[in-house]
Coordinates of C-alpha atoms in Angstrom, one line a residue:
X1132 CA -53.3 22.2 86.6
X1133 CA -50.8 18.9 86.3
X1134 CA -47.4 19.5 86.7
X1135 CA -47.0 18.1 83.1
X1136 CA -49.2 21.0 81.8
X1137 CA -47.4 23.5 84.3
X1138 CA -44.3 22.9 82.3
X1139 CA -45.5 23.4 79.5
X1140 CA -47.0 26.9 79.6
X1141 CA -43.6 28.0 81.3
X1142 CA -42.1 26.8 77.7
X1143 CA -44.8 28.6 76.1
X1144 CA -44.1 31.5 78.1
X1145 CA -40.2 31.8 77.2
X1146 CA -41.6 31.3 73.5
X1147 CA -43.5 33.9 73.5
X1148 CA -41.2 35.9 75.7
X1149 CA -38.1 35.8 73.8
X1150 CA -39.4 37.8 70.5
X1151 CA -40.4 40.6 73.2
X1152 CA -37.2 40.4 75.1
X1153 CA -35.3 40.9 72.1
X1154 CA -37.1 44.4 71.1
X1155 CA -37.6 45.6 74.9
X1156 CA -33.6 45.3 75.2
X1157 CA -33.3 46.9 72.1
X1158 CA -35.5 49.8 73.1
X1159 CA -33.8 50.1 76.0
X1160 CA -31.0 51.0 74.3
X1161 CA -32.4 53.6 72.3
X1162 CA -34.2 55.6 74.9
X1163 CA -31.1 55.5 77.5
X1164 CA -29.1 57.4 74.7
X1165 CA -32.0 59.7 75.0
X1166 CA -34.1 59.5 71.6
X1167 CA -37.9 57.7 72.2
X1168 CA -38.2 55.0 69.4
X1169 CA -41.7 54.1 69.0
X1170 CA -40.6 52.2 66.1
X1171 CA -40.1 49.0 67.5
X1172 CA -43.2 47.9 66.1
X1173 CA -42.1 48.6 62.6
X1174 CA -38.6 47.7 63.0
X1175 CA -40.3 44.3 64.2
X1176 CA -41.8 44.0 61.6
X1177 CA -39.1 44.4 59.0
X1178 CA -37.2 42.2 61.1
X1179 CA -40.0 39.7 60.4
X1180 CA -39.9 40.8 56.6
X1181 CA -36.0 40.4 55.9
X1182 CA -35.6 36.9 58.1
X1183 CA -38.8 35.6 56.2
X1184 CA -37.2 36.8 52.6
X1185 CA -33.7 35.9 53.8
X1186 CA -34.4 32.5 55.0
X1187 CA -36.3 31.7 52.4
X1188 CA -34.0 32.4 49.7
X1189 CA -31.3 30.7 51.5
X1190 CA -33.4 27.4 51.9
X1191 CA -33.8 28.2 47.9
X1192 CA -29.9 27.9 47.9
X1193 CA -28.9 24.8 49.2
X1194 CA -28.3 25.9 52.9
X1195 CA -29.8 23.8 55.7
X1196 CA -32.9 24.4 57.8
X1197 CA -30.5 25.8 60.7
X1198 CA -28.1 27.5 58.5
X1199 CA -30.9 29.6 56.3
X1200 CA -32.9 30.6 59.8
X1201 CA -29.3 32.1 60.9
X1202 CA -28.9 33.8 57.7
X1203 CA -32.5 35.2 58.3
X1204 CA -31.4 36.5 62.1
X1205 CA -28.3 38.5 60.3
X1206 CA -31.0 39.8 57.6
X1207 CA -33.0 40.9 60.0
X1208 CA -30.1 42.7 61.9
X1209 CA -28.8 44.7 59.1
X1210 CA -32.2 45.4 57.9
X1211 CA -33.6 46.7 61.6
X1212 CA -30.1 48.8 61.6
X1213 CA -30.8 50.2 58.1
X1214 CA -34.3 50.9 58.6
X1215 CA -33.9 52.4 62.2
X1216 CA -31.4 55.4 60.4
X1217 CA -34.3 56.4 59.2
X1218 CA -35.7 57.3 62.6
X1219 CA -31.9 58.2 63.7
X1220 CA -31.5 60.7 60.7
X1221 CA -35.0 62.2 60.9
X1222 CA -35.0 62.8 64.9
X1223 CA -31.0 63.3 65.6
X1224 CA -29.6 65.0 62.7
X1225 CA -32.7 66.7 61.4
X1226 CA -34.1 67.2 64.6
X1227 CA -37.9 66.4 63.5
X1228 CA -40.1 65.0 66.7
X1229 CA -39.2 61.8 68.0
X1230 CA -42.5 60.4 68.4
X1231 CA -43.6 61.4 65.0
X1232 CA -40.6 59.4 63.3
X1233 CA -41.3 56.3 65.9
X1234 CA -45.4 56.2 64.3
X1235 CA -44.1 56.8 60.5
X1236 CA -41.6 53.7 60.9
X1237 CA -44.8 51.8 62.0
X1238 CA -46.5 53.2 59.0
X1239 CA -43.8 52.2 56.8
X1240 CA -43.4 49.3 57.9
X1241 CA -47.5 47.8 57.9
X1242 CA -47.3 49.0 54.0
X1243 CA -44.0 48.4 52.5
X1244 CA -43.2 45.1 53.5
X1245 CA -46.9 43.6 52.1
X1246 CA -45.8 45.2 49.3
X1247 CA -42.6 44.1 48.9
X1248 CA -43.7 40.7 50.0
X1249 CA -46.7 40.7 47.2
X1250 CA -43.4 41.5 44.6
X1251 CA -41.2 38.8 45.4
X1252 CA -43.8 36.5 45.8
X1253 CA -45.8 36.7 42.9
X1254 CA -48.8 38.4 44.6
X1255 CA -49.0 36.2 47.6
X1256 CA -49.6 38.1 50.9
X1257 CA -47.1 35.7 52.8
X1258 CA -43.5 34.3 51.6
X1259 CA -44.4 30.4 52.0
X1260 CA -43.3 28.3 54.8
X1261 CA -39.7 27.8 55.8
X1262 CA -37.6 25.6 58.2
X1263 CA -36.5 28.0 60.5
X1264 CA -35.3 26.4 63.9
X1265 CA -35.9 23.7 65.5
X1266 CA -35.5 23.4 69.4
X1267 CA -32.0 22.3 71.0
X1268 CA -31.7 20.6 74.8
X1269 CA -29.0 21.0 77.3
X1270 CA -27.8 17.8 78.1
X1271 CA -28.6 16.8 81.9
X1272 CA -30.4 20.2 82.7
X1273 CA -33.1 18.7 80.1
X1274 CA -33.5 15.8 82.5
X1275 CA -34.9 17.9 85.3
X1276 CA -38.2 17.7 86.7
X1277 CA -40.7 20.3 85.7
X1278 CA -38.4 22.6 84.8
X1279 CA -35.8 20.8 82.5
X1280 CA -38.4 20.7 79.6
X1281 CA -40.1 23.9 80.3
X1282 CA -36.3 26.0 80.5
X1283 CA -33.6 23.5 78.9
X1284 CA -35.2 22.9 75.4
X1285 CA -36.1 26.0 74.0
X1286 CA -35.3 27.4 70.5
X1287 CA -31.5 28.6 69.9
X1288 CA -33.1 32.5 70.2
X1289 CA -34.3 31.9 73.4
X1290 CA -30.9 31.0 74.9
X1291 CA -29.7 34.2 72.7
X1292 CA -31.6 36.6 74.1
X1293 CA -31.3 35.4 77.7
X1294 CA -27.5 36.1 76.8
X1295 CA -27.8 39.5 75.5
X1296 CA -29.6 40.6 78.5
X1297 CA -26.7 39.5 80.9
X1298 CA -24.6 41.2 78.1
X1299 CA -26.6 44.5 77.5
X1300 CA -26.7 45.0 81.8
X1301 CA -23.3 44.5 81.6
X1302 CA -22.3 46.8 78.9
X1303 CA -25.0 49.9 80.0
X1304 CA -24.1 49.5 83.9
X1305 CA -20.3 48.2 83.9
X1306 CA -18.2 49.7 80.4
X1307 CA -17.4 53.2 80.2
X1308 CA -19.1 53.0 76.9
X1309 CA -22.8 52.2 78.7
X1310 CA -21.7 55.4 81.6
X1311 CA -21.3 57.3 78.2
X1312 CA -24.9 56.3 76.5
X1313 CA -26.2 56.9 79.6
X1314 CA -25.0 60.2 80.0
X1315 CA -26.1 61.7 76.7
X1316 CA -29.2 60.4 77.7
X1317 CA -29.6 62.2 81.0
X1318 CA -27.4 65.1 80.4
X1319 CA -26.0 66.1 76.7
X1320 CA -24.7 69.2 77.8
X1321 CA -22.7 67.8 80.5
X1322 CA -22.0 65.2 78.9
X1323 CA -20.5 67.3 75.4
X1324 CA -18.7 69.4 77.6
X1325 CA -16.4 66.3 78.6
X1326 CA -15.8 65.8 74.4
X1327 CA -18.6 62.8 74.1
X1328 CA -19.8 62.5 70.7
X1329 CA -23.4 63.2 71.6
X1330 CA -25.0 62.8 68.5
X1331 CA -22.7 59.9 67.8
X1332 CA -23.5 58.0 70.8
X1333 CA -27.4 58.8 70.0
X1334 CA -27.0 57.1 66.3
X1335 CA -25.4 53.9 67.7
X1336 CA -28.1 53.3 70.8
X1337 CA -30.9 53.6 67.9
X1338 CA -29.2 51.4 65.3
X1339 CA -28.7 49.0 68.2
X1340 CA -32.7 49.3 68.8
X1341 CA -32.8 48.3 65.1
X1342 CA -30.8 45.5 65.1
X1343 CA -32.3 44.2 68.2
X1344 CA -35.6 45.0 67.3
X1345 CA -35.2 43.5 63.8
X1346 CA -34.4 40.2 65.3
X1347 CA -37.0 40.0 67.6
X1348 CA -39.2 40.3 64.5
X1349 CA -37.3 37.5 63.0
X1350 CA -37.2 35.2 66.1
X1351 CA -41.6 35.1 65.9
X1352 CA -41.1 34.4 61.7
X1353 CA -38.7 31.6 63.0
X1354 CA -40.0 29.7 65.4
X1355 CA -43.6 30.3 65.8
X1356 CA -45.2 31.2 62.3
X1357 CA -42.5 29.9 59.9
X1358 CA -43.3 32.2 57.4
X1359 CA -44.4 35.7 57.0
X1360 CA -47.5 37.7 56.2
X1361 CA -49.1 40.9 57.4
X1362 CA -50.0 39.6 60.9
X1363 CA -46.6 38.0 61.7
X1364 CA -46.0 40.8 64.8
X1365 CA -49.7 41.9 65.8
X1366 CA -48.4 44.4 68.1
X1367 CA -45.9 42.8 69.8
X1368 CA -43.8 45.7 69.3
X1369 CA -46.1 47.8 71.7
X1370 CA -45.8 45.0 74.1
X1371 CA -42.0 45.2 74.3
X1372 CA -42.5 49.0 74.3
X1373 CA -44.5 48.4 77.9
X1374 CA -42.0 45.5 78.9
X1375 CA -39.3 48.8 78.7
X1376 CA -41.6 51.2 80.4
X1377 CA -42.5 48.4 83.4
X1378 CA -39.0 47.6 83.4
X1379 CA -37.7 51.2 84.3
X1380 CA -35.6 50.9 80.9
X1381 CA -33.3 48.4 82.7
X1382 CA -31.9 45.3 80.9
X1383 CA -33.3 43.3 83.9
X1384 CA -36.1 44.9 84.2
X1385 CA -37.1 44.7 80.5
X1386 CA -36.6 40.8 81.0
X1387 CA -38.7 40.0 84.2
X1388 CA -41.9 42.4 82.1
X1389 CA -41.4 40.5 78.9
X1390 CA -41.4 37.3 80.9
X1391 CA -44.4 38.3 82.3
X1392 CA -46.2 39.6 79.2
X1393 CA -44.9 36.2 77.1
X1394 CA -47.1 34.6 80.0
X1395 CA -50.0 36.5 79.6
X1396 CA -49.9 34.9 75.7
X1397 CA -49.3 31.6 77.2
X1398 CA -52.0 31.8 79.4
X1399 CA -54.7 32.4 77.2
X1400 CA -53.8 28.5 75.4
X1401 CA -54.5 27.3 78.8
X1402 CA -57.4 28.8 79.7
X1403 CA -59.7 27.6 77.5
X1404 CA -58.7 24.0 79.4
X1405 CA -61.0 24.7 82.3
X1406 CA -64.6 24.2 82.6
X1407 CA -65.1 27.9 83.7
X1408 CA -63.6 29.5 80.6
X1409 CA -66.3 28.0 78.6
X1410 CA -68.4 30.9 79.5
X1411 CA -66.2 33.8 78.6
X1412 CA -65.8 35.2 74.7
X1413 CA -62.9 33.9 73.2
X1414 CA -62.6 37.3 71.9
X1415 CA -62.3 38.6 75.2
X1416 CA -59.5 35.3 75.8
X1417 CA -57.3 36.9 73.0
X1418 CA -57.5 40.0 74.5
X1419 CA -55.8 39.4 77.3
X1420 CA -52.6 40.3 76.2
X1421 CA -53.5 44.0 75.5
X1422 CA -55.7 44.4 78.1
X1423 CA -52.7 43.8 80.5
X1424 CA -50.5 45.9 78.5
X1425 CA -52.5 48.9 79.1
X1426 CA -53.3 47.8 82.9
X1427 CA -49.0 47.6 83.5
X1428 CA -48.9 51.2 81.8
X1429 CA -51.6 52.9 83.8
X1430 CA -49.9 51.4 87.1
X1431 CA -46.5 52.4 85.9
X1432 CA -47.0 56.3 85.0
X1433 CA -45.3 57.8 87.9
X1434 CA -43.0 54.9 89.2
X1435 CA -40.7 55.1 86.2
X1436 CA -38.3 57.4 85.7
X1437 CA -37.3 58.0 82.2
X1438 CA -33.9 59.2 81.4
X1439 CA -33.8 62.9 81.9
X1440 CA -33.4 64.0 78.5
X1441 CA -35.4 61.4 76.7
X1442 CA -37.1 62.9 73.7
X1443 CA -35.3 66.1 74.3
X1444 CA -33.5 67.5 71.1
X1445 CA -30.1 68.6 71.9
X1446 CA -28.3 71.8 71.0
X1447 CA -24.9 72.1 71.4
X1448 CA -24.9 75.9 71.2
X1449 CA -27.5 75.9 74.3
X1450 CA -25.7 73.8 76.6

């Protein structure tokens, strides 16, 4: 492999990375307050939905190519938020299984947005091509060998999420707000007993899955597919499920497993350069992916440690 072509499947790594990043951090935030989200599929998805519609109508405007993507990123926020009180109302205040509501916002999501999509778009399965973003270099550090290309000229969501990583640690390891999700998540009781808002504190680490989620939906409509259809996420939301589970739901740790997973999409553009891949299904190429999604989960059962009371409903008169 040429250093030339080494460069570019670490870009094509971060590309595919970043849309991962964005929903592992988010799920990470979910499952330290204690409440599984399974959703991040579906919240993805929406994501994808709302910055497809939002950019696209914003194009429709008069705003500019960069302008419109940003107004899809916000869409896609405020629709992951709003979508993922669904999942906080159902499992928190109602107290219905966690797991359950994760698979029905995946459900919802598949169906509604085709739908929706098919409405507004007068019966087209897809909302038709948009701008969305274009890459941005950092002057000098673009210059470097190997690595200036391949790091320093990436799409503005790439440098985002790289920043909300270093701001997520941050928050969950070094605020007293983090000390207080993370205690709900591994001891309500405890924690009510000290007057935290546990149910509170369970609503806002979900809606932050939402939002985070929602843009990592919107960050694969606006950089890789420019528009969006049915397809748009094809399970990436699993993936950044494992990337939390691998990354023993650390902010960090998230980041190094989607990393890792954005270059197990890379690789398969790569593979099919060599002689030897020639012989191997391409079906079995494309697979890749998944296959080492479930491999990473079979080696992590038993090396992670969940928070204590993930999943658990809580019951302030049993504490």
């Amino acid at each position: 492999m040429s250093w030339l072509t080494l460069g570019e499947l670490i870009h094509t790594t971060l590309v595919f990375a970043t849309a991962i990043i964005f929903a592992s951090l988010g799920g990470v935030f979910s499952e330290k307050s204690g409440v599984t989200n399974l959703g991040l599929e579906g919240l993805m998805v929406f994501g994808a939905f709302a910055a497809g519609v939002g950019g696209f109508y914003a194009e429709q405007a008069g705003l500019g190519g960069t302008s419109a993507a940003w107004v899809g990123v916000l869409s896609a926020a405020v629709f992951g938020i709003l979508v993922s009180l669904i999942h906080a109302v159902a499992s928190i205040t109602f107290k219905a299984d966690q797991v359950i509501s994760g698979i029905v916002i995946n459900f919802l999501a598949a169906g509604s947005t085709l739908y929706m999509v098919k409405l507004l778009f007068e019966g087209d399965g897809d909302t038709g091509r948009i701008q969305g973003f274009n890459e941005i270099s950092i002057p000098y550090l673009v210059d470097i060998p190997i690595a200036g290309k391949a790091i320093f000229q990436a799409y503005p969501t790439t440098y985002l999420a790289i920043l909300l990583v270093i701001i997520g640690y941050f928050v969950l390891y070094k605020t007293p707000f983090g000390l207080r999700l993370r205690s709900v998540g591994e001891h309500p009781g405890a924690a009510d007993t000290v007057g935290i808002k546990v149910n509170r504190l369970r609503y806002i680490g979900v809606m932050i899955s939402g939002a985070l989620a929602g843009i990592g939906g919107a960050t694969i409509t606006l950089t890789t597919t420019n528009m969006f259809s049915h397809n748009t996420v094809s399970g990436q939301g699993y993936i950044a499920i494992a990337a939390m589970i691998f990354g023993k739901w650390n902010p960090l740790g998230a980041f190094g497993a989607a990393v890792f997973f954005g270059f197990s999409q890379a690789i398969r553009n790569y593979v099919q350069l060599f002689a030897w891949s020639q012989s191997i299904p391409q079906e079995i190429i494309f697979m890749l992916p998944y296959l080492l999604t479930i491999i990473v989960l079979v080696a992590a059962v038993g090396r992670s440690r969940a928070p204590a009371a993930l999943g658990q409903l809580y019951d302030p008169s049993k504490r």
